[in-house]
PDB file of C-alpha atoms in Angstrom:
ATOM      1  CA  MET X   1      36.977 -72.558  64.306  1.00 49.00           C
ATOM      2  CA  THR X   2      34.040 -70.603  62.955  1.00 53.00           C
ATOM      3  CA  SER X   3      34.580 -67.237  61.237  1.00 53.00           C
ATOM      4  CA  ILE X   4      31.934 -64.501  61.109  1.00 54.00           C
ATOM      5  CA  SER X   5      31.904 -61.948  58.202  1.00 53.00           C
ATOM      6  CA  PRO X   6      30.408 -58.534  58.879  1.00 54.00           C
ATOM      7  CA  THR X   7      27.305 -57.544  56.822  1.00 52.00           C
ATOM      8  CA  VAL X   8      27.505 -54.217  55.031  1.00 50.00           C
ATOM      9  CA  SER X   9      24.125 -52.471  54.493  1.00 52.00           C
ATOM     10  CA  ARG X  10      23.850 -50.213  51.356  1.00 53.00           C
ATOM     11  CA  PRO X  11      21.743 -47.058  51.434  1.00 55.00           C
ATOM     12  CA  ALA X  12      18.425 -47.377  49.604  1.00 51.00           C
ATOM     13  CA  SER X  13      19.049 -44.122  47.727  1.00 53.00           C
ATOM     14  CA  SER X  14      22.026 -45.597  45.892  1.00 57.00           C
ATOM     15  CA  THR X  15      19.722 -47.951  43.983  1.00 64.00           C
ATOM     16  CA  VAL X  16      16.638 -45.721  43.662  1.00 61.00           C
ATOM     17  CA  MET X  17      18.314 -42.807  41.836  1.00 64.00           C
ATOM     18  CA  PRO X  18      19.497 -44.860  38.852  1.00 67.00           C
ATOM     19  CA  GLN X  19      16.026 -46.339  38.577  1.00 67.00           C
ATOM     20  CA  ILE X  20      14.418 -42.873  38.505  1.00 68.00           C
ATOM     21  CA  PHE X  21      16.932 -41.698  35.933  1.00 62.00           C
ATOM     22  CA  LEU X  22      16.278 -44.692  33.742  1.00 63.00           C
ATOM     23  CA  SER X  23      12.529 -44.224  34.087  1.00 66.00           C
ATOM     24  CA  VAL X  24      12.741 -40.552  33.100  1.00 64.00           C
ATOM     25  CA  MET X  25      14.987 -41.282  30.166  1.00 67.00           C
ATOM     26  CA  GLY X  26      12.737 -44.093  29.103  1.00 64.00           C
ATOM     27  CA  GLY X  27       9.719 -41.825  29.261  1.00 66.00           C
ATOM     28  CA  LEU X  28      11.466 -39.134  27.257  1.00 68.00           C
ATOM     29  CA  LEU X  29      12.581 -41.660  24.705  1.00 64.00           C
ATOM     30  CA  LEU X  30       9.065 -43.035  24.438  1.00 66.00           C
ATOM     31  CA  THR X  31       7.640 -39.534  24.069  1.00 71.00           C
ATOM     32  CA  PHE X  32      10.188 -38.739  21.385  1.00 65.00           C
ATOM     33  CA  LEU X  33       9.371 -41.946  19.544  1.00 63.00           C
ATOM     34  CA  VAL X  34       5.642 -41.246  19.739  1.00 66.00           C
ATOM     35  CA  PHE X  35       6.177 -37.636  18.652  1.00 64.00           C
ATOM     36  CA  THR X  36       8.412 -38.719  15.784  1.00 68.00           C
ATOM     37  CA  SER X  37       5.968 -41.391  14.749  1.00 66.00           C
ATOM     38  CA  LEU X  38       3.025 -38.988  14.747  1.00 66.00           C
ATOM     39  CA  ALA X  39       4.937 -36.260  12.950  1.00 62.00           C
ATOM     40  CA  THR X  40       6.312 -38.648  10.373  1.00 69.00           C
ATOM     41  CA  GLY X  41       2.930 -40.231   9.801  1.00 67.00           C
ATOM     42  CA  TYR X  42       1.191 -36.854   9.502  1.00 67.00           C
ATOM     43  CA  GLN X  43       3.762 -35.563   7.059  1.00 71.00           C
ATOM     44  CA  TYR X  44       3.714 -38.794   5.071  1.00 68.00           C
ATOM     45  CA  ARG X  45      -0.052 -38.643   4.829  1.00 78.00           C
ATOM     46  CA  HIS X  46       0.163 -35.111   3.416  1.00 74.00           C
ATOM     47  CA  SER X  47       3.250 -35.633   1.315  1.00 84.00           C
ATOM     48  CA  GLY X  48       3.066 -33.289  -1.678  1.00 88.00           C
ATOM     49  CA  LEU X  49      -0.126 -31.730  -0.314  1.00 93.00           C
ATOM     50  CA  ILE X  50      -0.856 -28.504   1.508  1.00 95.00           C
ATOM     51  CA  PHE X  51      -1.479 -29.132   5.200  1.00 92.00           C
ATOM     52  CA  PRO X  52      -4.984 -28.862   6.709  1.00 93.00           C
ATOM     53  CA  GLY X  53      -5.963 -25.416   7.982  1.00 94.00           C
ATOM     54  CA  VAL X  54      -3.904 -23.519   5.408  1.00 96.00           C
ATOM     55  CA  SER X  55      -5.783 -20.993   3.271  1.00 96.00           C
ATOM     56  CA  VAL X  56      -5.151 -17.888   1.182  1.00 96.00           C
ATOM     57  CA  ALA X  57      -7.533 -14.930   1.455  1.00 93.00           C
ATOM     58  CA  GLY X  58     -10.118 -17.280   2.940  1.00 93.00           C
ATOM     59  CA  ILE X  59      -9.757 -19.882   0.171  1.00 95.00           C
ATOM     60  CA  ASP X  60      -9.169 -23.323   1.709  1.00 96.00           C
ATOM     61  CA  LEU X  61      -6.207 -25.043   0.060  1.00 96.00           C
ATOM     62  CA  ALA X  62      -5.924 -28.047   2.379  1.00 93.00           C
ATOM     63  CA  GLY X  63      -5.148 -31.302   0.607  1.00 92.00           C
ATOM     64  CA  LEU X  64      -4.246 -29.666  -2.718  1.00 95.00           C
ATOM     65  CA  THR X  65      -0.996 -30.013  -4.583  1.00 96.00           C
ATOM     66  CA  HIS X  66       0.966 -26.922  -5.475  1.00 96.00           C
ATOM     67  CA  ALA X  67      -0.348 -26.975  -9.054  1.00 96.00           C
ATOM     68  CA  GLU X  68      -3.947 -27.522  -7.927  1.00 96.00           C
ATOM     69  CA  ALA X  69      -3.681 -24.698  -5.404  1.00 96.00           C
ATOM     70  CA  SER X  70      -2.252 -22.378  -8.061  1.00 96.00           C
ATOM     71  CA  ASP X  71      -5.171 -23.129 -10.383  1.00 96.00           C
ATOM     72  CA  ALA X  72      -7.701 -22.677  -7.574  1.00 96.00           C
ATOM     73  CA  LEU X  73      -6.249 -19.312  -6.617  1.00 96.00           C
ATOM     74  CA  TRP X  74      -6.243 -18.102 -10.213  1.00 95.00           C
ATOM     75  CA  GLU X  75      -9.846 -19.196 -10.595  1.00 94.00           C
ATOM     76  CA  GLN X  76     -11.201 -17.720  -7.375  1.00 95.00           C
ATOM     77  CA  LEU X  77      -9.016 -14.664  -6.783  1.00 94.00           C
ATOM     78  CA  ASN X  78     -10.373 -12.828  -9.813  1.00 94.00           C
ATOM     79  CA  TYR X  79     -10.148  -9.270  -8.458  1.00 95.00           C
ATOM     80  CA  PRO X  80      -7.330  -8.228 -10.826  1.00 96.00           C
ATOM     81  CA  ARG X  81      -9.368  -9.375 -13.840  1.00 95.00           C
ATOM     82  CA  GLU X  82     -12.924  -8.563 -12.783  1.00 95.00           C
ATOM     83  CA  GLY X  83     -12.597  -5.771 -10.223  1.00 96.00           C
ATOM     84  CA  ARG X  84     -13.496  -2.205 -11.156  1.00 97.00           C
ATOM     85  CA  ILE X  85     -11.703   0.998 -10.250  1.00 98.00           C
ATOM     86  CA  ALA X  86     -13.456   4.137 -11.470  1.00 98.00           C
ATOM     87  CA  PHE X  87     -11.990   7.613 -11.929  1.00 98.00           C
ATOM     88  CA  GLN X  88     -14.227  10.664 -11.675  1.00 98.00           C
ATOM     89  CA  ASP X  89     -13.799  14.161 -13.060  1.00 97.00           C
ATOM     90  CA  GLY X  90     -16.979  16.125 -12.530  1.00 94.00           C
ATOM     91  CA  SER X  91     -19.777  14.226 -14.240  1.00 95.00           C
ATOM     92  CA  THR X  92     -17.389  12.115 -16.334  1.00 97.00           C
ATOM     93  CA  ILE X  93     -16.349   8.659 -15.123  1.00 98.00           C
ATOM     94  CA  TRP X  94     -13.804   6.235 -16.549  1.00 98.00           C
ATOM     95  CA  ALA X  95     -13.487   2.627 -15.336  1.00 98.00           C
ATOM     96  CA  ALA X  96     -10.629   0.135 -15.542  1.00 98.00           C
ATOM     97  CA  THR X  97      -9.844  -3.300 -14.153  1.00 98.00           C
ATOM     98  CA  PRO X  98      -6.965  -3.614 -11.665  1.00 98.00           C
ATOM     99  CA  ALA X  99      -5.172  -5.707 -14.297  1.00 97.00           C
ATOM    100  CA  GLU X 100      -5.384  -2.779 -16.728  1.00 98.00           C
ATOM    101  CA  LEU X 101      -3.748  -0.673 -14.019  1.00 98.00           C
ATOM    102  CA  GLY X 102      -0.850  -3.096 -13.530  1.00 97.00           C
ATOM    103  CA  LEU X 103      -2.099  -5.478 -10.797  1.00 97.00           C
ATOM    104  CA  VAL X 104      -1.434  -9.195 -11.365  1.00 96.00           C
ATOM    105  CA  LEU X 105      -1.932 -12.187  -9.045  1.00 96.00           C
ATOM    106  CA  ASP X 106       1.200 -14.319  -8.666  1.00 96.00           C
ATOM    107  CA  ALA X 107      -0.756 -17.538  -8.199  1.00 96.00           C
ATOM    108  CA  HIS X 108       2.333 -19.745  -8.533  1.00 97.00           C
ATOM    109  CA  ASN X 109       4.302 -18.196  -5.670  1.00 97.00           C
ATOM    110  CA  THR X 110       1.191 -17.684  -3.535  1.00 97.00           C
ATOM    111  CA  ALA X 111       0.426 -21.404  -3.763  1.00 97.00           C
ATOM    112  CA  LEU X 112       4.082 -22.171  -3.058  1.00 97.00           C
ATOM    113  CA  ALA X 113       3.956 -20.095   0.138  1.00 96.00           C
ATOM    114  CA  ALA X 114       0.884 -22.052   1.245  1.00 96.00           C
ATOM    115  CA  TYR X 115       2.623 -25.348   0.482  1.00 95.00           C
ATOM    116  CA  ARG X 116       5.656 -24.351   2.552  1.00 95.00           C
ATOM    117  CA  VAL X 117       3.601 -23.774   5.716  1.00 95.00           C
ATOM    118  CA  GLY X 118       4.759 -26.482   8.145  1.00 89.00           C
ATOM    119  CA  ARG X 119       7.693 -27.451   5.957  1.00 89.00           C
ATOM    120  CA  SER X 120      10.311 -24.895   6.993  1.00 87.00           C
ATOM    121  CA  GLY X 121      12.507 -24.810  10.085  1.00 86.00           C
ATOM    122  CA  ASN X 122      13.546 -27.735  12.270  1.00 86.00           C
ATOM    123  CA  PRO X 123      11.314 -30.820  12.678  1.00 80.00           C
ATOM    124  CA  ILE X 124       9.901 -29.655  16.007  1.00 79.00           C
ATOM    125  CA  SER X 125       9.060 -26.229  14.586  1.00 86.00           C
ATOM    126  CA  GLN X 126       7.454 -27.862  11.562  1.00 84.00           C
ATOM    127  CA  PHE X 127       5.300 -30.126  13.733  1.00 81.00           C
ATOM    128  CA  PHE X 128       4.005 -27.306  15.928  1.00 85.00           C
ATOM    129  CA  THR X 129       3.284 -25.165  12.860  1.00 88.00           C
ATOM    130  CA  GLN X 130       1.280 -28.032  11.383  1.00 86.00           C
ATOM    131  CA  VAL X 131      -0.649 -28.528  14.631  1.00 86.00           C
ATOM    132  CA  ASN X 132      -1.326 -24.804  14.951  1.00 91.00           C
ATOM    133  CA  ALA X 133      -2.613 -24.637  11.365  1.00 90.00           C
ATOM    134  CA  LEU X 134      -4.859 -27.629  12.030  1.00 89.00           C
ATOM    135  CA  GLN X 135      -6.285 -26.180  15.246  1.00 91.00           C
ATOM    136  CA  SER X 136      -6.414 -22.433  14.588  1.00 92.00           C
ATOM    137  CA  GLY X 137      -5.989 -22.131  10.846  1.00 94.00           C
ATOM    138  CA  LYS X 138      -3.319 -20.302   8.890  1.00 95.00           C
ATOM    139  CA  ASP X 139      -4.626 -17.759   6.392  1.00 96.00           C
ATOM    140  CA  LEU X 140      -2.061 -16.177   4.083  1.00 96.00           C
ATOM    141  CA  PRO X 141      -2.425 -13.007   2.018  1.00 94.00           C
ATOM    142  CA  PRO X 142      -2.250 -13.392  -1.761  1.00 95.00           C
ATOM    143  CA  LEU X 143       0.938 -12.334  -3.489  1.00 95.00           C
ATOM    144  CA  LEU X 144       0.014  -9.511  -5.854  1.00 95.00           C
ATOM    145  CA  VAL X 145       2.446  -7.810  -8.218  1.00 96.00           C
ATOM    146  CA  TYR X 146       1.742  -4.142  -8.949  1.00 96.00           C
ATOM    147  CA  ASP X 147       3.532  -2.425 -11.833  1.00 97.00           C
ATOM    148  CA  GLU X 148       3.106   1.270 -11.084  1.00 97.00           C
ATOM    149  CA  ASN X 149       4.396   2.244 -14.527  1.00 97.00           C
ATOM    150  CA  ILE X 150       1.295   0.709 -16.125  1.00 98.00           C
ATOM    151  CA  ALA X 151      -0.957   2.747 -13.829  1.00 98.00           C
ATOM    152  CA  ARG X 152       1.056   5.876 -14.627  1.00 98.00           C
ATOM    153  CA  ASN X 153       0.673   5.301 -18.368  1.00 98.00           C
ATOM    154  CA  TYR X 154      -3.080   4.883 -17.878  1.00 98.00           C
ATOM    155  CA  LEU X 155      -3.265   8.257 -16.109  1.00 98.00           C
ATOM    156  CA  VAL X 156      -1.080   9.906 -18.750  1.00 98.00           C
ATOM    157  CA  ASN X 157      -3.488   8.700 -21.439  1.00 98.00           C
ATOM    158  CA  LEU X 158      -6.382   9.937 -19.320  1.00 97.00           C
ATOM    159  CA  ALA X 159      -4.698  13.322 -19.031  1.00 97.00           C
ATOM    160  CA  ALA X 160      -4.925  13.705 -22.812  1.00 96.00           C
ATOM    161  CA  THR X 161      -8.697  13.908 -22.315  1.00 96.00           C
ATOM    162  CA  VAL X 162      -8.749  15.873 -19.054  1.00 97.00           C
ATOM    163  CA  ASP X 163      -6.030  18.442 -19.687  1.00 98.00           C
ATOM    164  CA  ARG X 164      -6.761  21.657 -21.569  1.00 97.00           C
ATOM    165  CA  PRO X 165      -4.747  24.840 -22.001  1.00 98.00           C
ATOM    166  CA  THR X 166      -5.433  28.185 -20.396  1.00 98.00           C
ATOM    167  CA  ILE X 167      -6.884  30.514 -23.040  1.00 97.00           C
ATOM    168  CA  GLU X 168      -7.162  34.265 -22.610  1.00 97.00           C
ATOM    169  CA  ALA X 169     -10.262  36.052 -23.858  1.00 96.00           C
ATOM    170  CA  ASN X 170      -9.461  37.845 -27.108  1.00 96.00           C
ATOM    171  CA  ILE X 171     -11.047  40.664 -29.103  1.00 95.00           C
ATOM    172  CA  GLY X 172     -10.152  41.125 -32.752  1.00 94.00           C
ATOM    173  CA  VAL X 173     -11.387  42.804 -35.922  1.00 94.00           C
ATOM    174  CA  ASP X 174     -11.976  40.881 -39.146  1.00 94.00           C
ATOM    175  CA  GLY X 175     -12.786  43.449 -41.819  1.00 92.00           C
ATOM    176  CA  VAL X 176     -15.486  45.456 -40.109  1.00 92.00           C
ATOM    177  CA  GLU X 177     -16.661  42.618 -37.876  1.00 94.00           C
ATOM    178  CA  VAL X 178     -15.632  42.380 -34.237  1.00 95.00           C
ATOM    179  CA  THR X 179     -14.600  38.884 -33.208  1.00 96.00           C
ATOM    180  CA  LEU X 180     -14.659  37.577 -29.656  1.00 96.00           C
ATOM    181  CA  ARG X 181     -13.050  34.471 -28.247  1.00 96.00           C
ATOM    182  CA  SER X 182     -14.054  33.645 -24.709  1.00 94.00           C
ATOM    183  CA  GLY X 183     -11.454  32.641 -22.157  1.00 96.00           C
ATOM    184  CA  GLN X 184     -10.929  29.082 -20.969  1.00 97.00           C
ATOM    185  CA  VAL X 185      -9.794  27.808 -17.580  1.00 97.00           C
ATOM    186  CA  GLY X 186      -6.723  25.613 -17.948  1.00 98.00           C
ATOM    187  CA  ARG X 187      -6.848  22.134 -16.405  1.00 98.00           C
ATOM    188  CA  THR X 188      -3.976  19.752 -15.633  1.00 98.00           C
ATOM    189  CA  LEU X 189      -4.344  16.240 -14.212  1.00 98.00           C
ATOM    190  CA  ASP X 190      -1.883  15.726 -11.346  1.00 98.00           C
ATOM    191  CA  VAL X 191      -0.614  12.260 -12.241  1.00 98.00           C
ATOM    192  CA  ASP X 192       1.902  12.034  -9.382  1.00 97.00           C
ATOM    193  CA  ALA X 193      -0.714  12.910  -6.742  1.00 97.00           C
ATOM    194  CA  THR X 194      -3.384  10.576  -8.164  1.00 97.00           C
ATOM    195  CA  LEU X 195      -1.062   7.578  -8.546  1.00 97.00           C
ATOM    196  CA  PRO X 196      -0.825   6.672  -4.799  1.00 97.00           C
ATOM    197  CA  LEU X 197      -4.632   6.605  -4.579  1.00 97.00           C
ATOM    198  CA  ILE X 198      -4.683   3.748  -7.083  1.00 97.00           C
ATOM    199  CA  GLY X 199      -2.257   1.668  -5.022  1.00 94.00           C
ATOM    200  CA  SER X 200      -4.230   2.262  -1.827  1.00 95.00           C
ATOM    201  CA  GLN X 201      -7.487   1.235  -3.472  1.00 96.00           C
ATOM    202  CA  MET X 202      -6.042  -1.965  -4.925  1.00 93.00           C
ATOM    203  CA  ASN X 203      -4.503  -2.939  -1.585  1.00 91.00           C
ATOM    204  CA  SER X 204      -8.040  -3.275  -0.226  1.00 91.00           C
ATOM    205  CA  LEU X 205      -8.945  -5.743  -3.019  1.00 91.00           C
ATOM    206  CA  THR X 206     -12.278  -3.945  -3.441  1.00 94.00           C
ATOM    207  CA  ASP X 207     -13.899  -1.857  -6.144  1.00 96.00           C
ATOM    208  CA  GLY X 208     -13.750   1.882  -5.631  1.00 97.00           C
ATOM    209  CA  LEU X 209     -14.141   5.398  -7.017  1.00 98.00           C
ATOM    210  CA  ILE X 210     -11.097   7.673  -7.180  1.00 98.00           C
ATOM    211  CA  PRO X 211     -11.631  11.429  -7.726  1.00 97.00           C
ATOM    212  CA  LEU X 212      -9.029  12.719 -10.164  1.00 98.00           C
ATOM    213  CA  LEU X 213      -6.813  15.459  -8.745  1.00 97.00           C
ATOM    214  CA  VAL X 214      -6.963  18.266 -11.305  1.00 98.00           C
ATOM    215  CA  HIS X 215      -5.316  21.688 -10.999  1.00 98.00           C
ATOM    216  CA  GLU X 216      -7.103  24.610 -12.637  1.00 97.00           C
ATOM    217  CA  THR X 217      -5.424  27.764 -13.967  1.00 97.00           C
ATOM    218  CA  PRO X 218      -7.862  30.576 -14.838  1.00 96.00           C
ATOM    219  CA  PRO X 219      -6.966  33.133 -17.529  1.00 96.00           C
ATOM    220  CA  VAL X 220      -6.203  36.728 -16.578  1.00 95.00           C
ATOM    221  CA  ILE X 221      -9.134  37.859 -18.731  1.00 95.00           C
ATOM    222  CA  PHE X 222     -11.935  35.324 -18.929  1.00 95.00           C
ATOM    223  CA  ASP X 223     -14.822  37.415 -20.301  1.00 94.00           C
ATOM    224  CA  ALA X 224     -14.412  40.348 -22.699  1.00 95.00           C
ATOM    225  CA  SER X 225     -17.969  40.440 -24.046  1.00 95.00           C
ATOM    226  CA  GLU X 226     -18.663  43.912 -22.625  1.00 94.00           C
ATOM    227  CA  GLN X 227     -15.622  45.431 -24.327  1.00 94.00           C
ATOM    228  CA  ALA X 228     -16.415  43.588 -27.560  1.00 95.00           C
ATOM    229  CA  GLU X 229     -19.864  45.188 -27.562  1.00 95.00           C
ATOM    230  CA  ILE X 230     -18.262  48.627 -27.216  1.00 92.00           C
ATOM    231  CA  ALA X 231     -16.118  47.893 -30.269  1.00 93.00           C
ATOM    232  CA  ARG X 232     -19.196  46.786 -32.235  1.00 94.00           C
ATOM    233  CA  GLN X 233     -20.964  50.034 -31.353  1.00 92.00           C
ATOM    234  CA  ILE X 234     -17.966  52.037 -32.599  1.00 88.00           C
ATOM    235  CA  LEU X 235     -18.076  50.199 -35.928  1.00 91.00           C
ATOM    236  CA  ALA X 236     -21.859  50.244 -36.207  1.00 91.00           C
ATOM    237  CA  SER X 237     -21.883  53.345 -38.487  1.00 90.00           C
ATOM    238  CA  PRO X 238     -19.543  55.963 -39.981  1.00 88.00           C
ATOM    239  CA  LEU X 239     -18.059  58.519 -37.593  1.00 82.00           C
ATOM    240  CA  THR X 240     -18.381  62.267 -38.281  1.00 81.00           C
ATOM    241  CA  LEU X 241     -15.877  64.716 -36.782  1.00 74.00           C
ATOM    242  CA  THR X 242     -16.548  68.474 -36.877  1.00 75.00           C
ATOM    243  CA  THR X 243     -14.390  71.452 -35.931  1.00 69.00           C
ATOM    244  CA  PRO X 244     -16.079  74.591 -34.594  1.00 68.00           C
ATOM    245  CA  ALA X 245     -16.231  77.709 -36.758  1.00 64.00           C
ATOM    246  CA  GLY X 246     -14.424  80.732 -35.448  1.00 57.00           C
ATOM    247  CA  ASP X 247     -12.088  83.647 -36.323  1.00 56.00           C
ATOM    248  CA  GLY X 248     -13.466  83.761 -39.868  1.00 56.00           C
ATOM    249  CA  GLY X 249     -12.777  80.096 -40.457  1.00 59.00           C
ATOM    250  CA  ALA X 250     -15.436  77.815 -41.797  1.00 66.00           C
ATOM    251  CA  GLN X 251     -16.667  74.790 -39.967  1.00 71.00           C
ATOM    252  CA  VAL X 252     -14.954  71.644 -41.219  1.00 71.00           C
ATOM    253  CA  SER X 253     -16.393  68.151 -41.004  1.00 77.00           C
ATOM    254  CA  TRP X 254     -14.962  64.742 -41.805  1.00 76.00           C
ATOM    255  CA  GLU X 255     -16.799  61.480 -42.158  1.00 83.00           C
ATOM    256  CA  ILE X 256     -14.794  58.385 -41.425  1.00 83.00           C
ATOM    257  CA  ASP X 257     -16.285  55.311 -43.039  1.00 88.00           C
ATOM    258  CA  VAL X 258     -16.568  52.065 -41.124  1.00 90.00           C
ATOM    259  CA  GLN X 259     -13.728  50.367 -43.036  1.00 91.00           C
ATOM    260  CA  THR X 260     -11.318  53.196 -42.185  1.00 86.00           C
ATOM    261  CA  LEU X 261     -12.607  53.355 -38.639  1.00 87.00           C
ATOM    262  CA  ALA X 262     -11.942  49.629 -38.214  1.00 89.00           C
ATOM    263  CA  GLY X 263      -8.279  50.233 -39.022  1.00 87.00           C
ATOM    264  CA  MET X 264      -8.132  53.009 -36.435  1.00 86.00           C
ATOM    265  CA  LEU X 265      -9.583  50.868 -33.654  1.00 88.00           C
ATOM    266  CA  ALA X 266      -7.205  50.377 -30.711  1.00 89.00           C
ATOM    267  CA  ILE X 267      -7.686  47.309 -28.504  1.00 91.00           C
ATOM    268  CA  GLU X 268      -5.403  47.265 -25.469  1.00 92.00           C
ATOM    269  CA  ARG X 269      -5.044  45.302 -22.250  1.00 92.00           C
ATOM    270  CA  VAL X 270      -4.906  47.554 -19.203  1.00 92.00           C
ATOM    271  CA  PRO X 271      -4.372  46.650 -15.539  1.00 92.00           C
ATOM    272  CA  THR X 272      -7.261  46.781 -13.086  1.00 90.00           C
ATOM    273  CA  ALA X 273      -7.681  46.120  -9.380  1.00 89.00           C
ATOM    274  CA  ASP X 274      -8.754  42.555 -10.196  1.00 86.00           C
ATOM    275  CA  GLY X 275      -6.165  41.834 -12.872  1.00 89.00           C
ATOM    276  CA  GLU X 276      -6.583  43.100 -16.420  1.00 93.00           C
ATOM    277  CA  GLN X 277      -9.275  43.993 -18.926  1.00 93.00           C
ATOM    278  CA  TYR X 278      -9.524  45.184 -22.503  1.00 93.00           C
ATOM    279  CA  GLN X 279      -9.829  48.880 -23.302  1.00 92.00           C
ATOM    280  CA  ILE X 280     -11.394  49.916 -26.609  1.00 91.00           C
ATOM    281  CA  GLY X 281     -10.595  53.229 -28.288  1.00 83.00           C
ATOM    282  CA  VAL X 282      -9.285  54.935 -31.400  1.00 79.00           C
ATOM    283  CA  SER X 283      -5.554  55.055 -32.080  1.00 78.00           C
ATOM    284  CA  THR X 284      -4.249  58.548 -31.293  1.00 74.00           C
ATOM    285  CA  GLU X 285      -1.343  58.198 -33.702  1.00 75.00           C
ATOM    286  CA  TYR X 286      -3.713  57.131 -36.460  1.00 74.00           C
ATOM    287  CA  LEU X 287      -5.915  60.176 -35.836  1.00 69.00           C
ATOM    288  CA  ARG X 288      -2.962  62.558 -35.956  1.00 70.00           C
ATOM    289  CA  GLY X 289      -1.810  61.135 -39.247  1.00 67.00           C
ATOM    290  CA  PHE X 290      -5.310  61.157 -40.673  1.00 64.00           C
ATOM    291  CA  PHE X 291      -6.101  64.773 -39.762  1.00 62.00           C
ATOM    292  CA  GLY X 292      -2.660  66.313 -40.102  1.00 62.00           C
ATOM    293  CA  GLN X 293      -3.181  67.281 -43.734  1.00 54.00           C
ATOM    294  CA  TYR X 294      -6.676  68.659 -43.061  1.00 54.00           C
ATOM    295  CA  ARG X 295      -5.835  70.926 -40.129  1.00 56.00           C
ATOM    296  CA  PRO X 296      -8.239  73.880 -40.327  1.00 52.00           C
ATOM    297  CA  ARG X 297      -6.910  77.438 -40.294  1.00 52.00           C
ATOM    298  CA  ASN X 298      -8.867  78.300 -37.187  1.00 50.00           C
ATOM    299  CA  CYS X 299      -6.801  75.758 -35.187  1.00 55.00           C
ATOM    300  CA  PRO X 300      -3.472  77.353 -34.171  1.00 47.00           C
ATOM    301  CA  TYR X 301      -0.416  75.107 -34.363  1.00 44.00           C
ATOM    302  CA  SER X 302       0.472  76.085 -30.802  1.00 43.00           C
ATOM    303  CA  GLY X 303      -2.803  74.718 -29.432  1.00 46.00           C
ATOM    304  CA  GLU X 304      -5.208  71.872 -29.723  1.00 54.00           C
ATOM    305  CA  CYS X 305      -8.045  71.869 -32.217  1.00 56.00           C
ATOM    306  CA  PRO X 306     -11.375  70.850 -30.667  1.00 54.00           C
ATOM    307  CA  LEU X 307     -13.360  68.157 -32.491  1.00 50.00           C
ATOM    308  CA  TYR X 308     -17.018  67.233 -32.173  1.00 48.00           C
ATOM    309  CA  PHE X 309     -18.100  63.630 -32.720  1.00 48.00           C
ATOM    310  CA  GLN X 310     -21.366  62.869 -34.476  1.00 50.00           C
ATOM    311  CA  ARG X 311     -22.946  59.450 -35.095  1.00 52.00           C
TER     312      ARG X 311
END
C-alpha cells in the first residue's frame, strides 16, 4: 500500500519580512559602526587640540592646545592693553587704555570655551557640532572682564580736574581801594551718567571719544564790574557836604576824607528782574552818627536838613 502525504505551501511573505528586517538592522548597524569609527578617529586625531573651524573674534585656533590658544589670544587680542578711549571736555582731552579703565581679557577661559566646542553633550551632538564647525566655522566672542569700580575711580580722579565751585562776584574795600572778584560758573562732572558710556564703547572693542557729561551752575551775580566802578568813583576824592544858609544861620560845610568815606561805603545785594545785583551807596546810619553832633541851627529837629554834595 502506498501512502501520499499532502504538501503544505508557505506564503512567500513569511520568509521575506525577516530578511528585510535583518537587512535594515544590518544597515543601521553598519552605519552606526561607520559613524562611530569616523567620530572616534576624528576625535582621536584632534585629541587635546581645538577642532578645525573654531575661532575667537576671527582668530583661528584650530589645532592648538588650550595653553597655545590662550597665549595666541593674549598676543593678538591686545585691545585692552593698546586700545585708546579718549574723554573730551571742551578743548581738553584725556586718553586711557581699556585696561586702565578696568577691562581685562580672560584668555584662559576664552581658550577653554574654544576647546570645549564639540566636546560637550552626547556623542551624536558632539559629532554634529564638530562637523558644523568644520563646514561653517564656529566663531566665539572673547571673554572680557570689566571692573566698573576701576572706571569709576578713573572718572572720580578726572573730576578733581574738571570740577570747580560756583563763585559769586564780590565787591570789597581794602583801605581806600575797591576790590573786585569776578564770578565763576560752577562745574560738576556727572560720574554716574558718564560711566555707562565707557562700558558701551568697550563692548565695541574699538577706540572712541567720549564727551564728558558736565553740569554747570552759574552764580547769581557773575559780573559786578559796573558797580565796582561806581564805588571807585565815590572814593576817587574827598566828599564835601554843605547845608544851605537861611533864617540867620550860616552855611555849614563838611569835607569827608577818602579814608572816612571808605568806612561809610555801603555795598548791598538787591533783587532784580534777572536775579540780583550789587547796589553801592553810603550808609545812612553812618551819616546820621557822623552829622548828629554838627546839626546846624537852621535845621529844625522836626524836619530834615537839606545837604548839598560837592566833589
